[in-house]
CSV table of C-alpha atoms and ligand atoms in Angstrom, one decimal:
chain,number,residue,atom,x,y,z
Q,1,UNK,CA,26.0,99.9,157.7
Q,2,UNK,CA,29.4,100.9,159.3
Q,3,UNK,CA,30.2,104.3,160.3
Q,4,UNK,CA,32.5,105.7,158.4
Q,5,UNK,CA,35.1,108.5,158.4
Q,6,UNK,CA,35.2,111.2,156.0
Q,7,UNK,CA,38.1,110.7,153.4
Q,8,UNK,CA,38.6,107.1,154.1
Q,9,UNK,CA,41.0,108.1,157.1
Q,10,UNK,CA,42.5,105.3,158.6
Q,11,UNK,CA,40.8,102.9,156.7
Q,12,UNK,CA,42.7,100.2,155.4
Q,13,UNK,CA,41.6,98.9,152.1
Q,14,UNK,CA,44.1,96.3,151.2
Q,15,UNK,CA,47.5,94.3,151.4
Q,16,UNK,CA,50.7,95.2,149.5
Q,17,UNK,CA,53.9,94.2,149.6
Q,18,UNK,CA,55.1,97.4,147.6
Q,19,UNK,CA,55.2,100.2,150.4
Q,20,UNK,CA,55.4,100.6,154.0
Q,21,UNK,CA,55.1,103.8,155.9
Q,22,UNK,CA,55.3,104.5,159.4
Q,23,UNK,CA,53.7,108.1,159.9
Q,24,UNK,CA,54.1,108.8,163.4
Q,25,UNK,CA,58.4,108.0,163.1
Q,26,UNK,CA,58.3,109.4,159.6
Q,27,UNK,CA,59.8,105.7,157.8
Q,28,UNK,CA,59.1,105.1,154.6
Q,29,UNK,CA,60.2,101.9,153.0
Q,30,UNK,CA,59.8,100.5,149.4
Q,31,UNK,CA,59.8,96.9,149.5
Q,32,UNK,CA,61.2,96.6,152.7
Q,33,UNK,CA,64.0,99.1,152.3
Q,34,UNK,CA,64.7,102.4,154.0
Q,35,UNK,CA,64.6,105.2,151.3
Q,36,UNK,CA,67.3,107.1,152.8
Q,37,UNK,CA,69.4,104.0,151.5
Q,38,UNK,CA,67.3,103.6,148.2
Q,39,UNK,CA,68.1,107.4,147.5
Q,40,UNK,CA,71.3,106.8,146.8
Q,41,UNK,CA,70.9,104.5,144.0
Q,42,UNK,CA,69.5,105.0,140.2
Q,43,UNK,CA,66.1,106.0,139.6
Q,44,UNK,CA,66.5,102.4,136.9
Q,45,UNK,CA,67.0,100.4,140.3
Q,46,UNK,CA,64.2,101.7,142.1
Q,47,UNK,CA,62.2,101.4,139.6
Q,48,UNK,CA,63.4,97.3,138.9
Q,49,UNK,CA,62.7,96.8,142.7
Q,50,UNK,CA,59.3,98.4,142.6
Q,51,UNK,CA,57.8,96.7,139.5
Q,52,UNK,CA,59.7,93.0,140.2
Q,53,UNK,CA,59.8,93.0,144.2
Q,54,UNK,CA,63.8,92.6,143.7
Q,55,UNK,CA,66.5,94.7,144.2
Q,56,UNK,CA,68.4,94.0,140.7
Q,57,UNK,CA,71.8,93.0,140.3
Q,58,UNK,CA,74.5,94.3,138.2
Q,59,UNK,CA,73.4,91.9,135.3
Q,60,UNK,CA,69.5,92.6,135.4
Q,61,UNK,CA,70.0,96.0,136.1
Q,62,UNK,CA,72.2,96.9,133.2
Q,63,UNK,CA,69.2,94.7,131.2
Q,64,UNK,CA,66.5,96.9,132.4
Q,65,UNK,CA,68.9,100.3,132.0
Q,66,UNK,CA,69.7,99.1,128.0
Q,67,UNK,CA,65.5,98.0,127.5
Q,68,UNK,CA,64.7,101.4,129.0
Q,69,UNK,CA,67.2,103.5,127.0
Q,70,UNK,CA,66.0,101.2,123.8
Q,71,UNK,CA,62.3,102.5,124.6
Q,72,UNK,CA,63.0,106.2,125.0
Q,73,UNK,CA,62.6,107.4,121.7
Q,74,UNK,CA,58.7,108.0,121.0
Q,75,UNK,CA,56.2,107.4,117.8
Q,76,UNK,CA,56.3,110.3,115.3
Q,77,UNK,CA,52.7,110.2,115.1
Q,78,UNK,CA,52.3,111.3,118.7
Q,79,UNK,CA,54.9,113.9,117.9
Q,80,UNK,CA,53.2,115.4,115.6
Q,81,UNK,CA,49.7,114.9,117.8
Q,82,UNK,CA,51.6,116.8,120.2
Q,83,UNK,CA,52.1,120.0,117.7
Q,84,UNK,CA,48.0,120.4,118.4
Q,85,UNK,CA,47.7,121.1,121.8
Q,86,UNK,CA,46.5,124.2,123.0
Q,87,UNK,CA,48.7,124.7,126.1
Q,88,UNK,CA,47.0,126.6,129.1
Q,89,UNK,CA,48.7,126.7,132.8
Q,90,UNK,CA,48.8,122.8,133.1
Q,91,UNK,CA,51.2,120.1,131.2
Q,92,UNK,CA,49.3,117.3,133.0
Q,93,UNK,CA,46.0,117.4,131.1
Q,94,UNK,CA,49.0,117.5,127.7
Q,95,UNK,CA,50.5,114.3,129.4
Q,96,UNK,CA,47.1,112.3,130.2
Q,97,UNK,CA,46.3,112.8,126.6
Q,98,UNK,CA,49.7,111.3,125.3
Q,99,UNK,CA,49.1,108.9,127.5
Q,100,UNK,CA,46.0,108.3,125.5
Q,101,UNK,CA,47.4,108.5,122.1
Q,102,UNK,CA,50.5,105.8,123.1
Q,103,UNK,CA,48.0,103.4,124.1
Q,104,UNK,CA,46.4,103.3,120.8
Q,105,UNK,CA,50.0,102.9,118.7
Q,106,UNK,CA,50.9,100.0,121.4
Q,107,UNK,CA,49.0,96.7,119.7
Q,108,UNK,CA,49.4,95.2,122.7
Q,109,UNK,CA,47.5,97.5,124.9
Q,110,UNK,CA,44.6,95.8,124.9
Q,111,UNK,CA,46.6,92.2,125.7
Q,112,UNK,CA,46.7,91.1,129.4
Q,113,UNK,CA,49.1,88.6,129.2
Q,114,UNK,CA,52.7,89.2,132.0
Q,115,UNK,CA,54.7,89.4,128.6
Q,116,UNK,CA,52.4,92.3,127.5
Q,117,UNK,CA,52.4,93.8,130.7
Q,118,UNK,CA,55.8,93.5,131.3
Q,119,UNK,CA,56.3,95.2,127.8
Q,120,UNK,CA,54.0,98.1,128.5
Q,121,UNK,CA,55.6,98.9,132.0
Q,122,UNK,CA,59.0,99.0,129.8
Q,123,UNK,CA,57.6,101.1,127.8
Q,124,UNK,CA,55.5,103.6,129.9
Q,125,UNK,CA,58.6,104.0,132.1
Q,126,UNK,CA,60.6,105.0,129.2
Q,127,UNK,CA,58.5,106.9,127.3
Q,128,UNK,CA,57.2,109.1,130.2
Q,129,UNK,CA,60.1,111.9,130.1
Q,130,UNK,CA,60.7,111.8,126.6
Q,131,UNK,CA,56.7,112.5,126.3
Q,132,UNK,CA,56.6,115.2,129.1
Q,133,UNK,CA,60.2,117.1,127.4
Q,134,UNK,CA,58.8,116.8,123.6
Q,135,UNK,CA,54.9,118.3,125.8
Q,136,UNK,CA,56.8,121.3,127.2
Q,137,UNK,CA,59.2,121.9,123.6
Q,138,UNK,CA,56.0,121.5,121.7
Q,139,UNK,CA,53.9,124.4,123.8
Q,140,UNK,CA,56.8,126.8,122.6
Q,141,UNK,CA,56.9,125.7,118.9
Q,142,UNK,CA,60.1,123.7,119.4
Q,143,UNK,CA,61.2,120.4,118.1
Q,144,UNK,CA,61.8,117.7,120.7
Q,145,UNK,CA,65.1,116.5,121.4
Q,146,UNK,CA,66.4,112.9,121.2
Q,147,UNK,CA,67.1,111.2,123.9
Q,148,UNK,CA,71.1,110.6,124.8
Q,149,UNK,CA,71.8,107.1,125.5
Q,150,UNK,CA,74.5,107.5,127.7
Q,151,UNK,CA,72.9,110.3,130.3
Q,152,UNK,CA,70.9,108.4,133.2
Q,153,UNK,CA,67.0,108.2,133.4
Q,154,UNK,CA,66.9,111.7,135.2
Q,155,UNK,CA,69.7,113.7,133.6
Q,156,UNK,CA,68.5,112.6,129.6
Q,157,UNK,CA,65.3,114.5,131.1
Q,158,UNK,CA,66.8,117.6,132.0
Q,159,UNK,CA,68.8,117.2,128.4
Q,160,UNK,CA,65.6,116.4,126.6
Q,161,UNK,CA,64.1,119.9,128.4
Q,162,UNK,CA,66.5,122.4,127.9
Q,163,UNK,CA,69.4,121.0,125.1
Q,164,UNK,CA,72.4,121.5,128.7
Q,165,UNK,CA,73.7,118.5,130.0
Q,166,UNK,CA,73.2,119.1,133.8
Q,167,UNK,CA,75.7,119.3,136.0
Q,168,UNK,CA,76.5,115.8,138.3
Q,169,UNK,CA,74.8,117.1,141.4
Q,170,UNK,CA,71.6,118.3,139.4
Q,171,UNK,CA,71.6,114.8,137.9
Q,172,UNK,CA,71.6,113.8,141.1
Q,173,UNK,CA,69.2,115.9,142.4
Q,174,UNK,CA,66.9,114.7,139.1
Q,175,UNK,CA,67.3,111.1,139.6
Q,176,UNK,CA,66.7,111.6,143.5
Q,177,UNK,CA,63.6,113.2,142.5
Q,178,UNK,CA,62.3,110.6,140.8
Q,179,UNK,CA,63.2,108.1,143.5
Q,180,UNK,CA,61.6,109.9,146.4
Q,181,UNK,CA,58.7,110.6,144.1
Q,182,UNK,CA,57.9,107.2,142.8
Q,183,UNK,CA,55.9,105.3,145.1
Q,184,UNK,CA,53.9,106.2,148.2
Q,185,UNK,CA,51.7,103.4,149.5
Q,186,UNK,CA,47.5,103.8,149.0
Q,187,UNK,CA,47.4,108.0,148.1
Q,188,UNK,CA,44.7,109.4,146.4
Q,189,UNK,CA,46.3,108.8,142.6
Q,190,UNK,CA,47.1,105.0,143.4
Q,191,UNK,CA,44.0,104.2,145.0
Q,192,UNK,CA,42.1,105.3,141.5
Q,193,UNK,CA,44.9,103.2,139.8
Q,194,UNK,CA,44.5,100.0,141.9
Q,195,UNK,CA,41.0,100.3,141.5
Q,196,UNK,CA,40.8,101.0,137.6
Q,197,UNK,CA,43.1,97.8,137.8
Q,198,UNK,CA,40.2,95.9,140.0
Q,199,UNK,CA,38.1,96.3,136.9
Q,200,UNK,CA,40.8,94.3,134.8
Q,201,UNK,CA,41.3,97.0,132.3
Q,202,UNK,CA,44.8,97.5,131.2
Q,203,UNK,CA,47.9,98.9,132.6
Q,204,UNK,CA,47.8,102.1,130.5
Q,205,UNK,CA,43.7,102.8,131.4
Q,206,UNK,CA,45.0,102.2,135.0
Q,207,UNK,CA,47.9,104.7,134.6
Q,208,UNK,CA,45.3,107.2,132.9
Q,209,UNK,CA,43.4,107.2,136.3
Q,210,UNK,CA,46.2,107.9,138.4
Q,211,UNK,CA,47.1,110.6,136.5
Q,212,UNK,CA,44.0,112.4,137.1
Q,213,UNK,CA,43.9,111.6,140.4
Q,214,UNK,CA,47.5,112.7,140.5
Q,215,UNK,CA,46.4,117.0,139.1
Q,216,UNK,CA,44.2,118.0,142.4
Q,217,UNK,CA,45.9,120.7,144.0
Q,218,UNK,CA,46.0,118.5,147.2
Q,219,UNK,CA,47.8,115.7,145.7
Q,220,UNK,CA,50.3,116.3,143.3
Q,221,UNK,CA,49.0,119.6,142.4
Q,222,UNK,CA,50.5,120.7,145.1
Q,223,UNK,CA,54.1,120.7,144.1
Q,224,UNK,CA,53.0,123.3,141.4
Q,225,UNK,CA,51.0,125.6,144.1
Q,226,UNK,CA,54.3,125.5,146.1
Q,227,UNK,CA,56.7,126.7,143.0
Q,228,UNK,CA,53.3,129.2,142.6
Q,229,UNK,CA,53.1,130.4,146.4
Q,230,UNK,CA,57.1,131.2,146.3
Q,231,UNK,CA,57.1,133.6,143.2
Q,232,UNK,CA,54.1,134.9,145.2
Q,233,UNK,CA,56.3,135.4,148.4
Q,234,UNK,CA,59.2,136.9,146.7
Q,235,UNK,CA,61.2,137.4,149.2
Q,236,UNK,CA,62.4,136.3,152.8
Q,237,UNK,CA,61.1,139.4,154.4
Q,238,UNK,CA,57.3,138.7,153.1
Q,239,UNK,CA,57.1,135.3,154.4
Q,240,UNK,CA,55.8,135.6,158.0
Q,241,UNK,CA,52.9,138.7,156.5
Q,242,UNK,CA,52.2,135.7,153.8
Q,243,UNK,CA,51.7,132.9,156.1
Q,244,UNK,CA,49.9,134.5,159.1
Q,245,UNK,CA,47.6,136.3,156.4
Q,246,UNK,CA,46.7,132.8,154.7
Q,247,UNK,CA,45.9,131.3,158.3
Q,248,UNK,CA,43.5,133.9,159.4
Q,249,UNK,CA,41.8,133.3,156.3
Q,250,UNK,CA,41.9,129.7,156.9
Q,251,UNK,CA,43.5,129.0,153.7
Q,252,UNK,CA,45.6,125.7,153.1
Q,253,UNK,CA,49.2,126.6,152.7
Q,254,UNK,CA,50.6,124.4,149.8
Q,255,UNK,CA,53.2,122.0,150.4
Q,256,UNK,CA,52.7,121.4,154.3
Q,257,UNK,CA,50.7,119.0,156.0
Q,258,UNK,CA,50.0,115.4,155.5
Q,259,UNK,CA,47.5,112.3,155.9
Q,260,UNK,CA,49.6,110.0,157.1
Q,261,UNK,CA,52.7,111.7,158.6
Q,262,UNK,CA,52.3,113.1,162.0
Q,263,UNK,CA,56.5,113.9,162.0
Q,264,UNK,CA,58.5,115.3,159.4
Q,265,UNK,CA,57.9,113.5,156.0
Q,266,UNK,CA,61.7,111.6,155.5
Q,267,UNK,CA,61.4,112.4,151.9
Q,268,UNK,CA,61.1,116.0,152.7
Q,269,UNK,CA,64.5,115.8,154.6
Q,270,UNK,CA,66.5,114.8,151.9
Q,271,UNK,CA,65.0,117.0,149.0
Q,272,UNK,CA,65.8,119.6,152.0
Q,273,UNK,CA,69.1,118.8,151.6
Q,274,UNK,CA,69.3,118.5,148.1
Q,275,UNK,CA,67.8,121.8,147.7
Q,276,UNK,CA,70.2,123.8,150.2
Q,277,UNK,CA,73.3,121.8,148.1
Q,278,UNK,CA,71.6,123.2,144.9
Q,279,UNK,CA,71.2,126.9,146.2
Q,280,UNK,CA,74.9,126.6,147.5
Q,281,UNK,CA,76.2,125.2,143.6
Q,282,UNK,CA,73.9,128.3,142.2
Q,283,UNK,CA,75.5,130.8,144.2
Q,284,UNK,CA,71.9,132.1,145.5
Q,285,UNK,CA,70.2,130.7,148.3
Q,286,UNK,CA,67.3,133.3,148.1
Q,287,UNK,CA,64.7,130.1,147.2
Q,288,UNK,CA,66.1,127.7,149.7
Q,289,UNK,CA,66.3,130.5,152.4
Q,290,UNK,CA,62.7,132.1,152.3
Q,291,UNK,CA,61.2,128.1,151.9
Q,292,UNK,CA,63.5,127.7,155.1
Q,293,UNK,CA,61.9,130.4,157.0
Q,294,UNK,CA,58.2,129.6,155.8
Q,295,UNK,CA,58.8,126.3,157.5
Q,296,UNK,CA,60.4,127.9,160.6
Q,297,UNK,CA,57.0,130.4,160.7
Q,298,UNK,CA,54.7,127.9,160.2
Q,299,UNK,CA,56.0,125.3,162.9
Q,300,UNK,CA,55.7,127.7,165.9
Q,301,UNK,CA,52.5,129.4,164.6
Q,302,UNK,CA,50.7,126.0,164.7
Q,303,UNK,CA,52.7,125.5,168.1
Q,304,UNK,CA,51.0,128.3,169.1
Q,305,UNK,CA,47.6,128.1,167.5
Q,306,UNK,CA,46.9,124.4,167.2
Q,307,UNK,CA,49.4,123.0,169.5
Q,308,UNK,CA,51.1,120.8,167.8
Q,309,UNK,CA,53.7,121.8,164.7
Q,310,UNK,CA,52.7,121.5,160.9
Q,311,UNK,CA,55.5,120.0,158.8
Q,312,UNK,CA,56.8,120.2,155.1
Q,313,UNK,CA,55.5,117.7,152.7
Q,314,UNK,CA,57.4,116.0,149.8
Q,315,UNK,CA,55.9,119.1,147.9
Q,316,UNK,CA,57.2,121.5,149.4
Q,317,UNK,CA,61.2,121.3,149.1
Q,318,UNK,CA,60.7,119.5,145.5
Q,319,UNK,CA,59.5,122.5,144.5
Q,320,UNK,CA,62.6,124.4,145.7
Q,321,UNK,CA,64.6,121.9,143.8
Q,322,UNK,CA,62.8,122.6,140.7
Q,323,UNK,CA,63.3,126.1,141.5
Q,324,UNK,CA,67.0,125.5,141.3
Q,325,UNK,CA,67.2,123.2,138.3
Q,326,UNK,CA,64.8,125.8,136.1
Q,327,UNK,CA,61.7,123.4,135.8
Q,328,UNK,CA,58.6,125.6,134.8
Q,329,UNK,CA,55.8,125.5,137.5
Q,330,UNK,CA,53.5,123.9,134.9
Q,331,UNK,CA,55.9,120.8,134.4
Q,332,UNK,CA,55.5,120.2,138.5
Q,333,UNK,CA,52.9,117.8,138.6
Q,334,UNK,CA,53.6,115.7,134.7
Q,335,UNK,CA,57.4,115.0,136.4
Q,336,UNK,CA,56.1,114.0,140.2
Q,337,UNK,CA,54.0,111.5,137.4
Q,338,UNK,CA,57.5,110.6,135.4
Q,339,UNK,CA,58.6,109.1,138.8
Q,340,UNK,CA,55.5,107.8,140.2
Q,341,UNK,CA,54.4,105.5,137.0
Q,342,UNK,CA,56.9,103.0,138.6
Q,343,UNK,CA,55.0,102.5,141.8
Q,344,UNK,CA,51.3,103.0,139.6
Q,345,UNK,CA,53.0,99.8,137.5
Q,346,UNK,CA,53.7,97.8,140.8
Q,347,UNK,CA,50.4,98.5,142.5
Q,348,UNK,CA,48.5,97.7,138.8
Q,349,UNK,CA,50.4,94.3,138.3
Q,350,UNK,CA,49.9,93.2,141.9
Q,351,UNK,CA,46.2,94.4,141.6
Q,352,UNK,CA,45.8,92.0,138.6
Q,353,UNK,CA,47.9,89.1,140.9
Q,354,UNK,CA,45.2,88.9,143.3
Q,355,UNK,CA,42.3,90.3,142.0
Q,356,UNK,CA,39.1,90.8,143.5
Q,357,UNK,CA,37.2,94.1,142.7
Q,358,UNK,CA,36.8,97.1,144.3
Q,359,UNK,CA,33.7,97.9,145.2
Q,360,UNK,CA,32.8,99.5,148.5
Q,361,UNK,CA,29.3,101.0,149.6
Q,362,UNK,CA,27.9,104.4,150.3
Q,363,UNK,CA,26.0,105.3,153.4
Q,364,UNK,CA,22.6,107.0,151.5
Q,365,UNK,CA,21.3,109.8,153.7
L,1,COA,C1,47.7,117.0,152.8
L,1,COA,C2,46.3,117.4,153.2
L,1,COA,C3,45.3,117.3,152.1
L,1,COA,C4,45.9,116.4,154.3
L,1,COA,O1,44.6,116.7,154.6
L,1,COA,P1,43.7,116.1,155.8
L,1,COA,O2,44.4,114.8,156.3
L,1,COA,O3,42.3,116.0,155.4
L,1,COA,O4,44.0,117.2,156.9
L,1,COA,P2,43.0,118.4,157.2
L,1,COA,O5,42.9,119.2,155.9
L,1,COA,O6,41.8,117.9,157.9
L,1,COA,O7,43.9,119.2,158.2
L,1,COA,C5,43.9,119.1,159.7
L,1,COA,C6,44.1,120.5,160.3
L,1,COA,O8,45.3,121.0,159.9
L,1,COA,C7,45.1,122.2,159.1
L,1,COA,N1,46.0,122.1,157.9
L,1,COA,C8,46.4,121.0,157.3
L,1,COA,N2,47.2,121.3,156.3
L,1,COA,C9,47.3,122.6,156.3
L,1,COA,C10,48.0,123.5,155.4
L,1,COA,N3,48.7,123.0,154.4
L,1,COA,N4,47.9,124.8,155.6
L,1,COA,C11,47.1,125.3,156.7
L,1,COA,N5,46.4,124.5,157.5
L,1,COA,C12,46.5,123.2,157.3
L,1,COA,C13,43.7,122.1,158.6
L,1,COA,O9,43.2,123.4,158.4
L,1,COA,C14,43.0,121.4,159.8
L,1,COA,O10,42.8,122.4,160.8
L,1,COA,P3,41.5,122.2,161.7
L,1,COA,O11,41.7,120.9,162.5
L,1,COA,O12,41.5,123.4,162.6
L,1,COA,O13,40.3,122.2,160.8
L,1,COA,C15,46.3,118.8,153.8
L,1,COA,O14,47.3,118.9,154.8
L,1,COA,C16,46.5,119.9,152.8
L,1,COA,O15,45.6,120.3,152.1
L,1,COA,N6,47.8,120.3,152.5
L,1,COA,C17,48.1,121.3,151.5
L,1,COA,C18,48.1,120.6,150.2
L,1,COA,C19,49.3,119.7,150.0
L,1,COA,O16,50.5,120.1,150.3
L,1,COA,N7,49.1,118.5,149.5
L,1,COA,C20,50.2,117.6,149.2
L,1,COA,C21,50.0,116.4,150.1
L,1,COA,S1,51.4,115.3,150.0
């Protein structure tokens, strides 16, 4: 048998044509494009692109915006399914469970045809926010709210959440969000997906996996720690007694470090700068300030230590953002899933294009 390396690293386990990253420059493509120019755009058109390979045009994307608007509302039954949960720290084990529950209203769950499957993806894009806002209403005893057919994918959420229309730039800052958090080549939660999908069971089984997958506190978990670890810091002056205490007790600091990337993440970058415009519109940078220094503290301590720097993840100035746009800590991880369900859909339907199982071996020792 092979040797192998511990966590897969490096290995390469398959072809797409979904995602491309380039971890020593920091690029990150989705189908072929930059996402510095795809963060500009709808989450609706990323979303088009990621699940057809095609960047829509003003005709097929105002189809898919009216079929996903069409879809948003959910089925009262889940609603009222909803009302049961017993809400602890984590929304994502209230979301999986939805999940769950949708696939048994949709008759054609179990159907594997491209009309089905193109019908579910609708659907499981759609219904994702209006399941996660309805989650977080239900775990205080509130009602949902409707969806608003004229607010974009990531500003109904925000309305769905709280009853405010959000300002344009946290709109923006939602829809960018769910852009930068929507696809991400072979990590951890779409691995699980693509190989559920090996198996041929359907798209919302798939889904299901990556959202398990997606929890761990080193995947997407770790957007939570980081909203977690800042109420924990408090305050600028605590950051530098905060970081050098967690590295001498060898402790993982949430939201920095990466796989892949050996720069600075590109999606960090720009929630960096929609997180500094944020803390400027709010009129109190505290948030964006003492995230700024923790990144400052803990560049030149791994300088120093390691020799080489450590850098911000995607986790790390998302959080701030949700700092900024009032998102509780335990929503973190279900809305990192509200964006990423578009790229689990593109890797699950090009699984099932060319299909051959996943099966690899152990080494027994
Ligand atoms: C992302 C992550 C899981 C990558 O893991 P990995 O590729 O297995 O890298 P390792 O954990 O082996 O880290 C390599 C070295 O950097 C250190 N390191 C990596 N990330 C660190 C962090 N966030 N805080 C402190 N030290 C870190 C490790 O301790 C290790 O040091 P060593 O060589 O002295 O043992 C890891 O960086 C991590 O746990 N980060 C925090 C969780 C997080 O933000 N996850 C979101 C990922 S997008």
């Amino acid at each position: 048998m092979k040797e192998m390396k511990k966590g897969l690293e490096g290995v390469v386990a398959l072809d797409t044509k979904i995602s491309y990253i380039d971890g020593i420059q920091g690029i990150l493509k989705y189908r072929g494009i930059n996402i510095e120019d795809l963060a500009d755009l709808s989450y609706d058109a990323v979303s088009y692109l990621l699940i057809t390979g095609k960047m829509p045009d003003e005709a097929e994307l105002s189809e898919y915006s009216r079929m996903l608007v069409a879809n948003r509302g959910i089925n009262g039954k889940l609603i009222e399914v909803l009302k049961h949960f017993e809400f602890g720290v984590e929304a994502l084990d209230g979301l999986r469970t939805a999940i769950s529950c949708t696939a048994h209203f949709d008759e054609e769950n179990n159907q594997h045809t491209p009309e089905a499957n193109k019908n579910k993806a609708i659907k499981l894009v759609a219904e994702f926010p209006t399941i996660v806002a309805a989650l977080h209403r239900a775990s205080y005893g509130d009602e949902p709210i409707k969806p608003m057919d004229n607010l974009s994918h990531g500003a109904n959420f925000l309305y769905m959440l709280s009853g405010k229309i959000p300002t344009d730039l946290e709109a923006e800052a939602m829809e960018k969000d769910l852009i930068l958090s929507a696809e991400h080549e072979l990590n951890p939660s779409t691995f699980s997906l693509r190989i559920a999908s090996s198996t041929l069971s359907d798209m919302y089984s798939a889904v299901i996996c990556g959202l398990c997958t997606l929890k761990g506190p080193l995947h997407g978990g770790a957007r939570k720690g980081v909203m977690d670890m800042l109420d924990e810091i408090g305050s600028i002056e605590n950051a530098r007694d905060y970081a050098l205490g967690k590295l001498e007790r060898k402790e993982k600091i949430m939201g920095f470090g990466h796989r892949v990337y050996k720069t600075l993440d590109p999606r960090a970058r720009i929630y960096k700068d929609v997180a500094r415009r944020l803390a400027e519109e709010n009129g109190d940078t505290s948030w964006f300030d003492m995230a700024e220094e923790l990144e400052h503290i803990l560049y030149h301590e791994f300088v120093e230590i390691k020799g080489k720097p450590i850098y911000p993840n995607v986790d790390f100035y998302s959080a701030v953002v949700y700092k900024y746009l009032d998102i509780p800590a335990e929503l973190a991880t279900s809305i990192f899933a509200m964006g990423r369900v578009s790229g689990w859909i593109a890797h699950c339907m090009e699984q099932y294009s060319d299909n051959r199982v996943i099966r690899p071996r152990a080494h027994t020792v």
